[in-house]
Amino acid sequence: MRLGLPQWAGTLAVKAAAFITVMCCALAALLGVLVHVSVTDQTVGQARDLALSRLADATEAYEAGDTLLPGAGVDPKGLPASLRTLAVAGKRGTMVATHRGRPTMWAAGPAAGHQALAVEVDYSQQSRTIAGLDQSILWSSGLAIGATVLVGVFAVTRVTRRLHATARVARRISAGDLDARVDDPRTKDPTRPQDEVAAVAAALDTMASSLQSKLLSEQRFTADVAHELRTPLTGLHAAAELLPPGRPTELVRDRVAALRTLTEDLLEISRLDTGRELLEADTEELGALAGRVVRASGTETEVRILRDARVETDRRRLERVLGNLVANAHKHGAPPVVLTVDGPVVTVRDHGGGYPGYLVAHGPQRFRTEGGATGHGLGLTIAVGQAEVLGATLTFANAVDGGAVATLTLPVAGSGPGP
């Protein structure tokens, strides 16, 4: 059985502060114990030596029959029982105990008649010294821990702030902003020390630059290919129109038309990828526009107007989005196909097998096919791009009772993006 470390969720700053606090407390406790033990041993040792010295003087006076000095006596009142037992057994010893309400150092030794000769030394000053030392250790440890935690948190916060900035840039890049850069000052000045955060920032900037360069190259290639295909396709279309009527001619014309549509779609995607598309905004009745789109599609699509709305949008682009959604529903779904207008929200639903899981999770991806599906070509990709230009949101989902559902949420009149 493999034991794992406990998992603790929390920010790096909180974890660092907790770690620094625990380590400071452990270090302060260790140093405090060492200082306390050292000073206490020294203080107790001095008091013990003094008590034993007085016990030796008292023993000498007792054996000589002289009067004992104050603080010395045979079996005096207050003598700890354990120390008296030790003395009666013929040994000398010392002990700190409370006598008359104050700390006292006792020293005792054997006397005649199974008695104990003992002396007492006031231990109050030494006790106050040790107590004061302990108080000082506590205060100094608290101040040291507080100062260390503040400095540590400040240093860690500077690092976490740079990490958060790097994470924000990474999220912007993943959202499509390939111009985003961290631009950490440490990566631009070779004389400054380079740390791990600077290395991550530099790697992220390098990755973004490389990715941007590759995407721009791909966009230029797509645009160039599509543009170069237009001329031969135009000639091919003209030649196909000159062919004599018949089934082979119809097949040739159909394939030429498909190639021309694909070429135009590629050009449109290349323009969307550049992000330079401009709106020609106007106020439109959404219900009437949806009806025109369905009529132009020539398909059997039901139009439901639950709540009409006026939207400020680019009519051509919106017709392109709705037309692509309707065409995709008929091509890859199953009837009935229903286009519903509910205020600024338009849904297009079919009753087929639904969208593939990857499309619902990640959105349309050009020419992708999976699990035997026929793919969705460029229609939905163009719809998503044109929706972004309109400032609208286009989402894809599958209905519980079957079928694909595309939902387009448009900005209401007066809130749409400007050109």
C-alpha positions as a printed NumPy array, in Angstrom:
array([[  0.   ,   0.   ,   0.   ],
       [  1.429,   3.341,  -1.028],
       [  0.944,   6.22 ,   1.365],
       [  0.4  ,   9.634,  -0.186],
       [  0.878,  13.074,   1.253],
       [ -2.318,  14.901,   2.268],
       [ -3.678,  17.214,  -0.414],
       [ -4.312,  20.809,   0.592],
       [ -6.072,  23.189,  -1.762],
       [ -5.034,  26.802,  -1.403],
       [ -3.179,  29.628,  -3.054],
       [  0.596,  29.59 ,  -3.208],
       [  0.783,  32.693,  -1.003],
       [ -1.343,  31.061,   1.718],
       [  0.663,  27.845,   1.569],
       [  3.945,  29.75 ,   1.722],
       [  2.712,  31.863,   4.658],
       [  1.597,  28.738,   6.525],
       [  4.898,  26.982,   5.813],
       [  6.959,  29.995,   6.917],
       [  4.859,  30.367,  10.074],
       [  5.222,  26.7  ,  11.014],
       [  8.975,  26.733,  10.409],
       [  9.434,  29.984,  12.35 ],
       [  7.399,  28.636,  15.258],
       [  9.408,  25.411,  15.292],
       [ 12.709,  27.31 ,  15.148],
       [ 11.615,  29.779,  17.845],
       [ 10.458,  26.934,  20.07 ],
       [ 13.742,  25.07 ,  19.623],
       [ 15.871,  28.135,  20.346],
       [ 13.631,  29.116,  23.249],
       [ 13.938,  25.683,  24.831],
       [ 17.716,  25.68 ,  24.397],
       [ 18.094,  29.152,  25.948],
       [ 15.66 ,  28.311,  28.75 ],
       [ 17.433,  25.055,  29.604],
       [ 20.877,  26.655,  29.477],
       [ 20.012,  29.661,  31.659],
       [ 17.924,  27.57 ,  34.06 ],
       [ 20.746,  25.066,  34.501],
       [ 23.193,  27.866,  35.181],
       [ 20.865,  29.665,  37.626],
       [ 19.861,  26.498,  39.458],
       [ 23.493,  25.39 ,  39.549],
       [ 24.58 ,  28.63 ,  41.206],
       [ 21.744,  28.418,  43.753],
       [ 22.574,  24.755,  44.445],
       [ 26.263,  25.539,  44.979],
       [ 25.329,  28.313,  47.399],
       [ 22.927,  26.045,  49.309],
       [ 25.47 ,  23.219,  49.527],
       [ 28.141,  25.679,  50.687],
       [ 25.869,  26.874,  53.467],
       [ 24.992,  23.266,  54.291],
       [ 28.715,  22.512,  54.675],
       [ 29.106,  25.494,  57.028],
       [ 26.024,  24.417,  58.984],
       [ 27.31 ,  20.836,  59.241],
       [ 30.655,  22.067,  60.52 ],
       [ 28.953,  24.25 ,  63.137],
       [ 26.549,  21.442,  64.086],
       [ 29.391,  18.956,  64.603],
       [ 31.345,  21.54 ,  66.621],
       [ 28.289,  22.203,  68.806],
       [ 28.053,  25.82 ,  67.743],
       [ 24.817,  27.696,  67.219],
       [ 23.425,  27.258,  63.73 ],
       [ 23.072,  30.309,  61.526],
       [ 19.589,  31.596,  60.535],
       [ 18.09 ,  29.517,  57.775],
       [ 19.682,  26.3  ,  59.048],
       [ 18.207,  23.709,  61.392],
       [ 17.59 ,  20.09 ,  62.194],
       [ 14.373,  18.816,  60.653],
       [ 13.149,  22.37 ,  60.062],
       [  9.521,  23.02 ,  59.287],
       [  8.764,  22.995,  55.548],
       [ 11.587,  20.612,  54.621],
       [ 10.298,  18.477,  51.693],
       [  9.692,  14.882,  52.827],
       [ 11.558,  13.369,  49.869],
       [ 14.64 ,  15.476,  50.592],
       [ 14.492,  14.553,  54.324],
       [ 14.276,  10.859,  53.414],
       [ 17.365,  11.24 ,  51.251],
       [ 19.25 ,  12.998,  54.07 ],
       [ 18.24 ,  10.416,  56.695],
       [ 19.61 ,   7.747,  54.334],
       [ 23.023,   9.398,  54.66 ],
       [ 23.119,  11.408,  51.401],
       [ 23.144,  15.084,  50.552],
       [ 20.754,  16.669,  48.132],
       [ 19.009,  19.862,  47.05 ],
       [ 15.469,  20.691,  46.005],
       [ 13.47 ,  23.755,  45.012],
       [ 10.109,  24.034,  46.766],
       [  7.666,  26.695,  47.896],
       [  8.147,  27.713,  51.508],
       [  6.253,  30.508,  53.23 ],
       [  4.777,  31.488,  49.863],
       [  8.064,  31.988,  48.019],
       [ 10.421,  29.73 ,  46.055],
       [ 13.139,  28.225,  48.244],
       [ 16.254,  26.198,  47.493],
       [ 16.689,  23.493,  50.159],
       [ 19.929,  21.624,  50.847],
       [ 19.89 ,  18.762,  53.372],
       [ 22.328,  16.202,  54.78 ],
       [ 22.411,  13.554,  57.515],
       [ 22.448,  14.477,  61.211],
       [ 22.603,  12.406,  64.435],
       [ 19.596,  10.389,  65.493],
       [ 18.207,   9.728,  62.044],
       [ 17.569,  13.39 ,  61.566],
       [ 18.225,  15.777,  58.69 ],
       [ 20.295,  18.938,  58.849],
       [ 18.936,  21.403,  56.313],
       [ 19.437,  24.958,  55.147],
       [ 17.135,  27.124,  53.055],
       [ 18.165,  29.741,  50.516],
       [ 15.741,  32.302,  49.09 ],
       [ 15.217,  31.378,  45.411],
       [ 12.788,  34.202,  44.552],
       [ 15.275,  36.296,  42.565],
       [ 16.412,  33.36 ,  40.493],
       [ 12.787,  32.313,  39.864],
       [ 11.891,  35.841,  38.705],
       [ 14.95 ,  35.856,  36.457],
       [ 13.874,  32.611,  34.761],
       [ 10.251,  33.796,  34.444],
       [ 11.415,  37.084,  32.93 ],
       [ 13.655,  35.203,  30.525],
       [ 10.736,  32.997,  29.405],
       [  8.571,  36.087,  28.875],
       [ 11.295,  37.726,  26.814],
       [ 11.711,  34.581,  24.719],
       [  7.968,  34.516,  23.997],
       [  7.798,  38.198,  23.012],
       [ 10.932,  38.116,  20.899],
       [  9.806,  34.892,  19.209],
       [  6.401,  36.428,  18.418],
       [  7.96 ,  39.557,  16.955],
       [ 10.482,  37.527,  14.946],
       [  7.761,  35.228,  13.602],
       [  5.545,  38.172,  12.66 ],
       [  8.363,  40.02 ,  10.914],
       [  9.508,  36.89 ,   9.084],
       [  5.979,  36.046,   7.945],
       [  5.411,  39.596,   6.653],
       [  8.685,  39.607,   4.744],
       [  8.065,  36.096,   3.424],
       [  4.502,  36.867,   2.343],
       [  5.691,  40.05 ,   0.627],
       [  8.357,  38.116,  -1.281],
       [  5.968,  35.28 ,  -2.196],
       [  3.24 ,  37.748,  -3.212],
       [  5.614,  39.35 ,  -5.7  ],
       [  6.228,  35.939,  -7.239],
       [  2.532,  34.963,  -7.261],
       [  1.616,  38.326,  -8.81 ],
       [  3.951,  37.578, -11.709],
       [  2.539,  34.049, -11.968],
       [ -1.021,  35.414, -12.074],
       [  0.008,  37.838, -14.834],
       [  1.501,  34.948, -16.799],
       [ -1.674,  32.887, -16.282],
       [ -3.85 ,  35.777, -17.493],
       [ -1.776,  36.07 , -20.664],
       [ -2.015,  32.298, -21.199],
       [ -5.819,  32.5  , -20.908],
       [ -5.9  ,  35.38 , -23.403],
       [ -3.825,  33.359, -25.854],
       [ -6.093,  30.324, -25.453],
       [ -9.081,  32.619, -26.121],
       [ -7.54 ,  33.65 , -29.439],
       [ -5.597,  36.812, -28.576],
       [ -2.287,  35.821, -30.125],
       [ -0.88 ,  39.326, -29.641],
       [ -0.889,  38.896, -25.849],
       [  2.56 ,  38.766, -24.246],
       [  3.818,  38.644, -20.667],
       [  6.802,  40.939, -21.369],
       [  8.461,  40.213, -18.027],
       [ 11.143,  42.914, -17.461],
       [ 13.618,  40.27 , -16.292],
       [ 13.528,  38.59 , -19.698],
       [ 14.484,  41.839, -21.441],
       [ 17.428,  42.764, -19.206],
       [ 20.155,  40.076, -19.227],
       [ 21.976,  41.842, -16.376],
       [ 19.092,  41.09 , -13.978],
       [ 18.965,  37.696, -12.276],
       [ 16.689,  35.241, -14.071],
       [ 14.343,  33.138, -11.964],
       [ 11.912,  30.338, -12.775],
       [  8.957,  32.71 , -13.239],
       [ 10.921,  34.698, -15.816],
       [ 11.796,  31.453, -17.595],
       [  8.111,  30.457, -17.75 ],
       [  7.152,  33.927, -19.013],
       [  9.841,  33.828, -21.697],
       [  8.76 ,  30.332, -22.771],
       [  5.119,  31.447, -22.971],
       [  6.007,  34.515, -25.05 ],
       [  8.125,  32.381, -27.376],
       [  5.332,  29.84 , -27.75 ],
       [  2.783,  32.584, -28.505],
       [  5.052,  34.141, -31.126],
       [  5.678,  30.765, -32.765],
       [  1.979,  29.884, -32.696],
       [  1.021,  33.261, -34.117],
       [  3.578,  32.921, -36.904],
       [  2.345,  29.441, -37.825],
       [ -1.315,  30.491, -37.797],
       [ -0.589,  33.534, -39.927],
       [  1.271,  31.317, -42.384],
       [ -1.683,  28.926, -42.455],
       [ -4.12 ,  31.786, -43.016],
       [ -2.026,  33.205, -45.855],
       [ -1.73 ,  29.755, -47.411],
       [ -5.495,  29.186, -47.206],
       [ -6.23 ,  32.609, -48.693],
       [ -3.648,  32.172, -51.461],
       [ -4.907,  28.707, -52.399],
       [ -8.527,  29.834, -52.456],
       [ -7.662,  32.935, -54.464],
       [ -5.621,  30.964, -57.   ],
       [ -8.429,  28.442, -57.409],
       [-10.995,  31.066, -58.377],
       [ -9.578,  31.709, -61.845],
       [ -9.424,  28.076, -63.073],
       [-12.769,  27.335, -61.459],
       [-14.352,  30.276, -63.273],
       [-13.038,  28.899, -66.566],
       [-14.148,  25.407, -65.643],
       [-17.627,  26.683, -64.823],
       [-17.839,  28.481, -68.169],
       [-16.676,  25.342, -69.986],
       [-19.223,  23.206, -68.132],
       [-22.015,  25.501, -69.299],
       [-21.038,  24.769, -72.916],
       [-21.381,  21.005, -72.535],
       [-24.405,  19.344, -74.189],
       [-27.31 ,  18.453, -71.926],
       [-27.173,  15.087, -70.249],
       [-26.463,  13.242, -67.034],
       [-22.651,  13.566, -67.294],
       [-22.999,  17.316, -67.806],
       [-25.195,  17.605, -64.716],
       [-22.604,  15.734, -62.646],
       [-19.783,  17.955, -63.904],
       [-21.757,  21.124, -63.222],
       [-22.675,  19.888, -59.746],
       [-19.037,  19.18 , -58.843],
       [-17.88 ,  22.519, -60.256],
       [-20.534,  24.292, -58.207],
       [-19.38 ,  22.42 , -55.083],
       [-15.761,  23.435, -55.741],
       [-16.762,  27.076, -56.232],
       [-18.729,  27.016, -52.95 ],
       [-15.771,  25.458, -51.124],
       [-13.411,  28.071, -52.551],
       [-15.688,  30.93 , -51.49 ],
       [-16.005,  29.385, -48.019],
       [-12.212,  29.185, -47.718],
       [-11.872,  32.828, -48.711],
       [-14.528,  33.816, -46.194],
       [-12.792,  31.886, -43.403],
       [ -9.464,  33.49 , -44.269],
       [-11.086,  36.919, -43.989],
       [-12.653,  35.996, -40.641],
       [ -9.325,  34.68 , -39.358],
       [ -7.661,  38.035, -39.974],
       [-10.154,  39.705, -37.622],
       [-10.542,  42.696, -39.917],
       [-14.171,  42.202, -40.894],
       [-16.287,  45.366, -40.525],
       [-19.988,  45.534, -39.707],
       [-22.599,  47.293, -41.787],
       [-25.078,  47.53 , -38.948],
       [-28.753,  48.377, -39.281],
       [-31.893,  47.677, -37.29 ],
       [-33.728,  44.575, -38.452],
       [-36.96 ,  42.783, -37.534],
       [-35.679,  39.372, -36.508],
       [-38.853,  37.464, -37.362],
       [-39.073,  38.827, -40.886],
       [-35.359,  38.221, -41.478],
       [-35.696,  34.607, -40.317],
       [-38.6  ,  34.081, -42.701],
       [-36.569,  35.415, -45.623],
       [-33.667,  33.094, -44.773],
       [-35.942,  30.03 , -44.749],
       [-37.591,  30.992, -48.03 ],
       [-34.201,  31.567, -49.669],
       [-32.984,  28.16 , -48.457],
       [-35.745,  26.371, -50.361],
       [-36.13 ,  23.87 , -47.531],
       [-39.126,  22.707, -45.535],
       [-38.277,  24.531, -42.334],
       [-40.928,  25.591, -39.819],
       [-40.579,  29.141, -38.486],
       [-41.971,  29.866, -35.018],
       [-42.118,  33.441, -33.726],
       [-42.614,  33.269, -29.961],
       [-41.551,  36.854, -29.379],
       [-40.306,  39.123, -32.136],
       [-37.477,  41.601, -31.568],
       [-35.631,  44.396, -33.321],
       [-31.898,  43.858, -33.387],
       [-29.047,  46.061, -34.544],
       [-27.007,  43.808, -36.79 ],
       [-25.409,  43.263, -40.165],
       [-28.231,  41.758, -42.234],
       [-25.962,  39.96 , -44.708],
       [-23.878,  38.309, -42.005],
       [-26.906,  37.303, -39.94 ],
       [-28.557,  35.771, -42.986],
       [-25.329,  33.873, -43.627],
       [-25.293,  32.494, -40.054],
       [-28.949,  31.413, -40.072],
       [-28.7  ,  30.035, -43.595],
       [-25.697,  27.883, -42.642],
       [-27.476,  26.586, -39.536],
       [-30.599,  25.661, -41.509],
       [-28.566,  24.039, -44.3  ],
       [-26.523,  22.029, -41.772],
       [-29.698,  20.86 , -39.984],
       [-31.161,  19.526, -43.24 ],
       [-27.882,  18.029, -44.467],
       [-26.73 ,  16.281, -41.29 ],
       [-29.946,  16.072, -39.251],
       [-33.451,  14.874, -39.905],
       [-36.826,  16.576, -40.313],
       [-38.713,  18.302, -38.952],
       [-36.374,  21.307, -38.766],
       [-37.685,  24.201, -36.674],
       [-36.343,  27.763, -36.527],
       [-37.627,  29.556, -33.413],
       [-37.391,  33.285, -32.672],
       [-37.764,  34.19 , -28.994],
       [-36.737,  37.821, -28.627],
       [-33.041,  38.196, -29.505],
       [-32.547,  34.401, -29.256],
       [-32.856,  32.24 , -32.358],
       [-32.715,  28.444, -32.201],
       [-32.447,  25.984, -35.083],
       [-33.369,  22.435, -34.181],
       [-33.551,  19.21 , -36.142],
       [-34.612,  15.728, -35.026],
       [-31.638,  13.681, -36.193],
       [-28.813,  12.034, -34.294],
       [-27.536,  15.266, -32.751],
       [-24.154,  16.943, -32.859],
       [-20.999,  14.897, -32.222],
       [-19.673,  15.095, -28.685],
       [-16.49 ,  16.93 , -29.673],
       [-18.531,  19.664, -31.417],
       [-20.705,  20.271, -28.356],
       [-17.635,  20.369, -26.113],
       [-15.216,  22.372, -28.253],
       [-17.207,  23.926, -31.079],
       [-16.893,  23.345, -34.844],
       [-13.516,  22.257, -36.181],
       [-12.832,  22.445, -39.895],
       [-13.462,  19.244, -41.849],
       [-13.253,  17.122, -38.7  ],
       [-14.998,  13.752, -38.756],
       [-15.293,  11.275, -35.927],
       [-17.009,   7.989, -35.221],
       [-18.141,   7.451, -38.811],
       [-19.852,  10.845, -39.04 ],
       [-19.764,  12.738, -42.33 ],
       [-18.375,  15.869, -40.675],
       [-19.742,  19.378, -40.814],
       [-17.405,  20.974, -43.343],
       [-17.003,  24.721, -43.131],
       [-20.617,  25.846, -42.704],
       [-20.725,  25.845, -38.902],
       [-17.183,  27.221, -38.69 ],
       [-18.236,  30.195, -40.834],
       [-21.402,  30.606, -38.751],
       [-19.365,  30.819, -35.545],
       [-16.935,  33.324, -37.098],
       [-19.708,  35.55 , -38.45 ],
       [-21.536,  35.381, -35.098],
       [-18.405,  36.668, -33.356],
       [-18.229,  39.565, -35.815],
       [-21.867,  40.361, -35.005],
       [-21.106,  40.336, -31.278],
       [-23.497,  37.399, -30.885],
       [-23.064,  34.068, -29.105],
       [-23.572,  30.779, -30.955],
       [-23.748,  27.588, -28.918],
       [-24.406,  23.964, -29.84 ],
       [-26.209,  21.303, -27.81 ],
       [-28.247,  18.128, -28.161],
       [-31.88 ,  17.949, -27.131],
       [-32.844,  15.484, -24.424],
       [-35.379,  13.791, -26.685],
       [-32.975,  13.715, -29.649],
       [-31.816,  16.155, -32.253],
       [-29.291,  18.956, -32.568],
       [-29.986,  22.455, -31.226],
       [-28.035,  25.546, -32.301],
       [-28.75 ,  28.688, -30.252],
       [-27.842,  32.167, -31.497],
       [-28.106,  34.988, -28.953],
       [-27.993,  38.428, -30.549],
       [-27.392,  41.805, -28.898],
       [-30.567,  43.885, -28.745],
       [-30.81 ,  47.14 , -30.656],
       [-28.493,  49.782, -29.223],
       [-26.11 ,  47.309, -27.537],
       [-24.402,  45.687, -30.536],
       [-20.78 ,  46.256, -31.47 ],
       [-19.853,  49.15 , -33.634],
       [-17.96 ,  48.892, -36.894]])
